[in-house]
Amino acid sequence: MSLGTLTIHHDYESGTTVEGTTRNSPAHLALKAHPSWTWSRHATAWLLRSSRHRAPKPYALDEITRVLTESGYTVERDIDDTMPSVEQQETDREDRMNDRAHRLTERAGRQKAKADATRAKADAVFDSIPMGQPMLVDHHSYKADRNRRERAWNNLGKSIEQGAHADELARRAETASHHMGARNNPVTVGNRIEQLEADRRRCQREVDGEPGWLIETDEHGQTRQRWGIRHPSDERADHLQREIAALAEQIDYWKNVYNQLQAEGKAPTLGPDTVVKGDWVLCNGMWMRVRRVNKKSVTVPNPVFPPPRPGEKENTWTITWHKLRGHRTTEQMPPKFVEAYEAPGTDRISRPPRADDVQ
């Protein structure tokens, strides 16, 4: 017997919600105990964490459907997987961050004013007490004086807590105001493109089929395992194709952003066509000599280890192009800098050569 019908709803603005629950019902208790779901007063429904302004998550939908069905409910789905363009998503994100920064700034101001008012109450009491004046135990005003001082001390402690809360709100407002700038940092954008391309390759490999153990049933009804190529189900393949298309759109958008950063001089334009073996590149505030030029990166000496002695193998470090901050030829580097860099036993971390040693 079904306990009722619940609806799992999803759209871009609202996220994924479960509607139709009642307080202390089996569904309410199951969702409350689940770490991925939280009660949203704004939506007056159970909300899947981190689902707003994102595409629906098939595994989360299947899992909560199973949990609710096992609890005795009939579960229906109302899923709208329409997503705006990546450009529109970034515009919406910027608007949300600006609104958040504004709200937190206002809250910080109100909390600061409250802290100042509470501190003023405490100071008014302390200022009225002559310096060094003890409480007069045998005086008729002793009880009132003691209570007044206790309230003042309580207000002083309360004002400190309110001030700390105001500072925290101001810090969060500052973080929100810088969110988009950090999101569009050249290194961050370059890392994001790398991750998106890796995700697209992973999805494509799964669509094409990957080696693995296959479970089959023979003519006698016995199951057996066979090593072969595993292909996704039709439903899974359809989801992966949509994911690949979405990733391709994101990659194109962020590559355009990176190209714009390069045009503005905020991102490096270095690559295998501009850097050769023996040149110098700047990364993390240190100049390092190029040992090998690769298609997507350069190989340099690992600065943690000193230059090798004759016969020893050098420890190297690979840096992707978008993480570099400068480039020079050997002729552009001070001779003493080059000599110290290559001298066996040189500590490249705590002593020269460093970026600020190169004029």
XYZ file of C-alpha atoms in Angstrom:
359
model
C 0.000 0.000 0.000
C 1.416 3.328 -1.062
C 1.844 6.044 1.560
C 1.230 8.688 -1.071
C 2.770 10.294 -4.126
C 5.897 12.439 -4.029
C 7.251 14.510 -6.909
C 10.921 14.992 -7.704
C 11.179 18.297 -9.543
C 14.179 19.899 -11.228
C 14.775 23.079 -13.143
C 17.740 25.428 -13.567
C 16.583 28.067 -11.083
C 15.070 25.892 -8.349
C 17.424 22.924 -8.457
C 16.287 19.405 -7.514
C 13.514 19.243 -4.924
C 11.217 16.620 -3.403
C 7.689 17.945 -3.007
C 4.726 16.525 -1.110
C 6.332 15.426 2.156
C 4.756 16.009 5.558
C 6.468 16.631 8.859
C 7.797 13.506 10.634
C 6.592 11.250 7.815
C 8.839 8.364 6.644
C 9.867 10.485 3.643
C 10.688 13.427 5.906
C 12.839 11.239 8.160
C 14.595 9.552 5.214
C 15.467 12.850 3.571
C 16.529 14.378 6.888
C 18.935 11.495 7.476
C 20.387 11.715 3.955
C 23.579 13.861 3.828
C 22.851 15.179 0.319
C 19.451 16.703 1.087
C 18.461 19.704 3.192
C 15.203 21.505 3.950
C 14.822 24.728 1.980
C 12.597 27.328 3.604
C 12.674 29.333 0.380
C 11.366 26.432 -1.726
C 9.338 24.893 1.163
C 10.620 21.522 -0.015
C 13.598 19.209 0.376
C 16.492 20.453 -1.774
C 19.417 18.473 -3.175
C 22.582 20.273 -2.139
C 24.496 22.046 -4.930
C 21.755 21.359 -7.486
C 20.626 24.928 -8.204
C 21.797 26.467 -11.488
C 23.098 23.078 -12.621
C 22.000 20.195 -14.799
C 20.118 17.328 -13.060
C 22.242 14.589 -11.543
C 20.977 11.166 -12.754
C 22.616 9.135 -9.984
C 21.194 11.392 -7.253
C 17.736 11.165 -8.835
C 17.903 7.375 -9.051
C 19.166 7.021 -5.493
C 16.527 9.188 -3.841
C 13.831 7.544 -5.981
C 14.946 4.181 -4.633
C 15.029 5.429 -1.024
C 11.551 6.928 -1.219
C 10.103 3.931 -3.049
C 11.486 1.567 -0.409
C 9.864 3.817 2.216
C 6.480 3.061 0.646
C 5.870 6.033 -1.671
C 4.972 6.385 -5.312
C 7.551 8.687 -6.877
C 6.953 10.817 -9.953
C 9.509 12.932 -11.801
C 9.123 16.390 -13.285
C 12.562 17.068 -14.790
C 13.392 20.079 -16.931
C 17.028 19.689 -18.013
C 17.055 22.831 -20.172
C 20.197 24.851 -19.513
C 20.968 28.418 -20.622
C 24.086 29.137 -22.641
C 27.413 29.108 -20.801
C 27.655 32.871 -21.297
C 24.248 33.354 -19.693
C 25.219 31.048 -16.825
C 28.297 33.160 -16.134
C 26.232 36.362 -16.300
C 23.742 34.887 -13.827
C 26.600 33.830 -11.554
C 28.051 37.351 -11.603
C 24.647 38.829 -10.715
C 24.267 36.377 -7.827
C 27.732 37.167 -6.504
C 27.079 40.901 -6.688
C 23.780 40.461 -4.849
C 25.459 38.289 -2.245
C 28.242 40.819 -1.697
C 25.651 43.600 -1.315
C 23.543 41.603 1.173
C 26.550 40.603 3.257
C 27.860 44.177 3.299
C 24.500 45.416 4.585
C 24.376 42.674 7.234
C 27.939 43.463 8.304
C 26.997 47.126 8.692
C 23.959 46.317 10.807
C 25.934 43.900 12.960
C 28.699 46.475 13.440
C 26.155 49.087 14.517
C 24.640 46.588 16.948
C 28.094 45.800 18.375
C 28.848 49.516 18.820
C 25.511 50.077 20.591
C 26.084 47.136 22.924
C 29.615 48.340 23.685
C 28.266 51.825 24.400
C 25.909 50.401 27.026
C 28.825 48.673 28.754
C 31.063 51.757 28.556
C 28.319 53.950 30.020
C 28.336 51.808 33.156
C 32.117 51.531 33.446
C 32.600 55.275 32.864
C 30.223 56.055 35.746
C 32.320 54.047 38.211
C 35.282 55.926 39.716
C 38.592 54.268 38.867
C 39.419 51.628 41.433
C 36.037 51.909 43.156
C 35.200 48.495 44.684
C 31.693 47.238 45.347
C 30.540 48.221 48.821
C 29.310 44.965 50.313
C 27.592 46.533 53.338
C 26.052 49.425 51.382
C 22.342 49.435 50.542
C 23.213 49.848 46.829
C 25.451 46.763 46.714
C 22.971 44.440 44.982
C 22.001 47.007 42.334
C 25.668 47.901 41.743
C 26.610 44.247 41.360
C 23.795 43.594 38.871
C 24.689 46.731 36.912
C 28.336 45.655 36.647
C 27.394 42.107 35.630
C 25.147 43.453 32.868
C 27.988 45.701 31.716
C 30.444 42.798 31.570
C 27.876 40.687 29.722
C 27.317 43.516 27.240
C 31.059 43.878 26.765
C 31.424 40.193 25.915
C 28.347 40.333 23.693
C 29.730 43.334 21.800
C 32.972 41.449 21.125
C 31.029 38.505 19.686
C 28.875 40.831 17.582
C 31.975 42.616 16.326
C 33.590 39.299 15.363
C 30.418 38.321 13.507
C 30.442 41.662 11.685
C 34.068 41.107 10.660
C 33.220 37.623 9.370
C 30.310 38.984 7.328
C 32.565 41.689 5.891
C 35.174 39.053 4.992
C 32.546 36.951 3.206
C 31.307 40.035 1.359
C 34.864 40.763 0.234
C 35.258 37.187 -0.968
C 32.002 37.363 -2.936
C 33.021 40.663 -4.538
C 36.256 39.074 -5.822
C 34.672 35.779 -6.892
C 34.357 36.526 -10.603
C 37.830 38.033 -10.769
C 39.297 34.867 -9.274
C 37.115 32.711 -11.525
C 38.482 34.481 -14.593
C 42.101 34.411 -13.456
C 44.248 33.217 -16.403
C 45.720 30.240 -14.529
C 42.281 29.252 -13.216
C 40.772 29.471 -16.690
C 43.620 27.406 -18.124
C 43.184 24.759 -15.423
C 39.435 24.716 -16.063
C 39.936 24.116 -19.779
C 42.297 21.226 -19.010
C 39.759 19.664 -16.625
C 36.848 20.081 -19.034
C 38.830 18.492 -21.859
C 39.783 15.588 -19.581
C 36.099 15.133 -18.631
C 35.105 15.123 -22.303
C 37.723 12.474 -23.104
C 36.510 10.367 -20.179
C 32.907 10.528 -21.387
C 33.924 9.721 -24.948
C 35.920 6.684 -23.810
C 32.868 5.366 -21.988
C 30.680 5.905 -25.060
C 33.183 4.105 -27.302
C 33.483 1.235 -24.849
C 36.168 0.395 -22.302
C 37.889 -2.886 -21.454
C 36.437 -4.673 -18.439
C 34.835 -7.825 -17.098
C 31.523 -8.760 -18.710
C 28.958 -10.915 -16.902
C 27.184 -13.322 -19.239
C 24.715 -16.175 -18.872
C 25.418 -19.393 -20.765
C 22.898 -21.813 -22.271
C 22.570 -23.604 -18.921
C 21.618 -20.439 -17.067
C 24.973 -20.183 -15.338
C 26.678 -16.798 -15.052
C 30.260 -16.364 -16.091
C 32.721 -13.521 -16.467
C 34.526 -12.670 -19.667
C 37.086 -9.961 -20.394
C 35.857 -7.739 -23.176
C 34.658 -4.279 -24.145
C 31.922 -2.838 -21.936
C 29.430 -0.537 -23.651
C 26.999 1.719 -21.769
C 23.251 1.149 -21.837
C 21.180 3.187 -24.271
C 19.989 5.459 -21.466
C 23.530 5.955 -20.183
C 24.880 6.548 -23.704
C 22.202 9.195 -24.308
C 23.186 10.940 -21.079
C 26.876 10.808 -22.006
C 26.215 12.316 -25.429
C 24.371 15.225 -23.811
C 27.237 15.603 -21.350
C 29.788 15.645 -24.175
C 27.818 18.331 -26.012
C 27.599 20.443 -22.832
C 31.322 20.038 -22.180
C 32.128 21.046 -25.760
C 30.105 24.237 -25.317
C 31.906 25.048 -22.073
C 35.318 24.367 -23.609
C 34.595 26.700 -26.535
C 33.386 29.430 -24.184
C 36.383 29.264 -21.861
C 38.845 29.074 -24.732
C 37.348 32.308 -26.053
C 37.733 33.814 -22.572
C 41.374 32.726 -22.479
C 42.013 34.125 -25.956
C 40.561 37.441 -24.789
C 42.843 37.405 -21.742
C 45.778 36.825 -24.046
C 44.710 39.716 -26.277
C 44.546 41.963 -23.190
C 48.026 40.882 -22.099
C 46.711 39.180 -18.950
C 47.518 35.627 -20.057
C 50.772 34.347 -21.579
C 51.006 33.567 -25.273
C 53.953 31.232 -24.812
C 54.070 27.915 -26.617
C 56.334 25.521 -28.516
C 56.638 28.112 -31.298
C 58.091 30.806 -29.026
C 60.172 28.884 -26.463
C 63.182 26.675 -27.205
C 65.392 24.439 -25.119
C 67.807 26.519 -23.028
C 65.457 29.514 -22.652
C 64.183 30.723 -19.283
C 60.577 30.780 -18.078
C 59.008 32.397 -15.005
C 56.662 30.406 -12.767
C 55.724 30.898 -9.108
C 58.158 33.803 -8.828
C 61.165 31.768 -10.001
C 63.087 31.761 -13.254
C 63.792 28.221 -14.472
C 65.741 26.963 -17.454
C 63.901 24.976 -20.100
C 65.234 21.447 -20.471
C 62.635 20.242 -22.955
C 59.802 21.833 -24.961
C 56.600 19.794 -25.213
C 53.349 20.372 -27.059
C 51.372 21.334 -23.943
C 54.131 22.043 -21.436
C 57.801 22.711 -20.751
C 60.150 20.565 -18.704
C 62.373 22.446 -16.246
C 64.643 21.437 -13.343
C 62.697 20.692 -10.177
C 63.594 23.653 -7.909
C 63.294 21.491 -4.802
C 66.455 19.615 -5.782
C 69.910 21.183 -6.359
C 71.624 20.901 -9.744
C 73.071 17.397 -10.232
C 76.748 16.643 -9.985
C 78.560 15.015 -12.928
C 77.086 11.574 -13.592
C 73.894 12.225 -11.611
C 70.408 12.375 -13.139
C 68.573 15.684 -12.871
C 65.136 15.830 -11.269
C 62.717 17.673 -13.539
C 59.302 19.318 -13.308
C 56.663 19.717 -16.029
C 54.735 23.016 -16.236
C 51.791 23.617 -18.571
C 52.045 26.701 -20.784
C 49.230 28.668 -19.177
C 51.002 28.661 -15.795
C 54.039 30.534 -17.075
C 54.405 34.237 -16.323
C 57.470 35.251 -18.334
C 60.042 34.203 -20.910
C 63.650 35.206 -21.639
C 66.544 33.922 -23.668
C 69.895 33.092 -22.082
C 71.364 36.317 -23.508
C 68.738 38.305 -21.589
C 69.677 36.730 -18.257
C 72.548 38.045 -16.060
C 75.619 35.773 -16.424
C 75.998 35.471 -12.640
C 72.397 34.327 -12.423
C 72.959 31.595 -15.028
C 76.227 30.508 -13.402
C 74.664 30.247 -9.943
C 71.634 28.373 -11.312
C 73.732 25.639 -12.910
C 76.345 25.310 -10.136
C 76.126 21.862 -8.452
C 74.746 22.027 -4.935
C 72.915 25.370 -5.391
C 69.785 25.713 -3.263
C 67.284 27.026 -5.799
C 64.516 27.546 -3.241
C 65.974 29.538 -0.332
C 68.746 31.459 -2.136
C 69.291 32.991 -5.596
C 68.491 32.712 -8.390
C 64.939 34.090 -7.996
C 62.681 36.381 -10.020
C 63.534 39.517 -8.044
C 67.261 38.940 -8.649
C 66.776 39.446 -12.380
C 66.718 43.114 -13.356
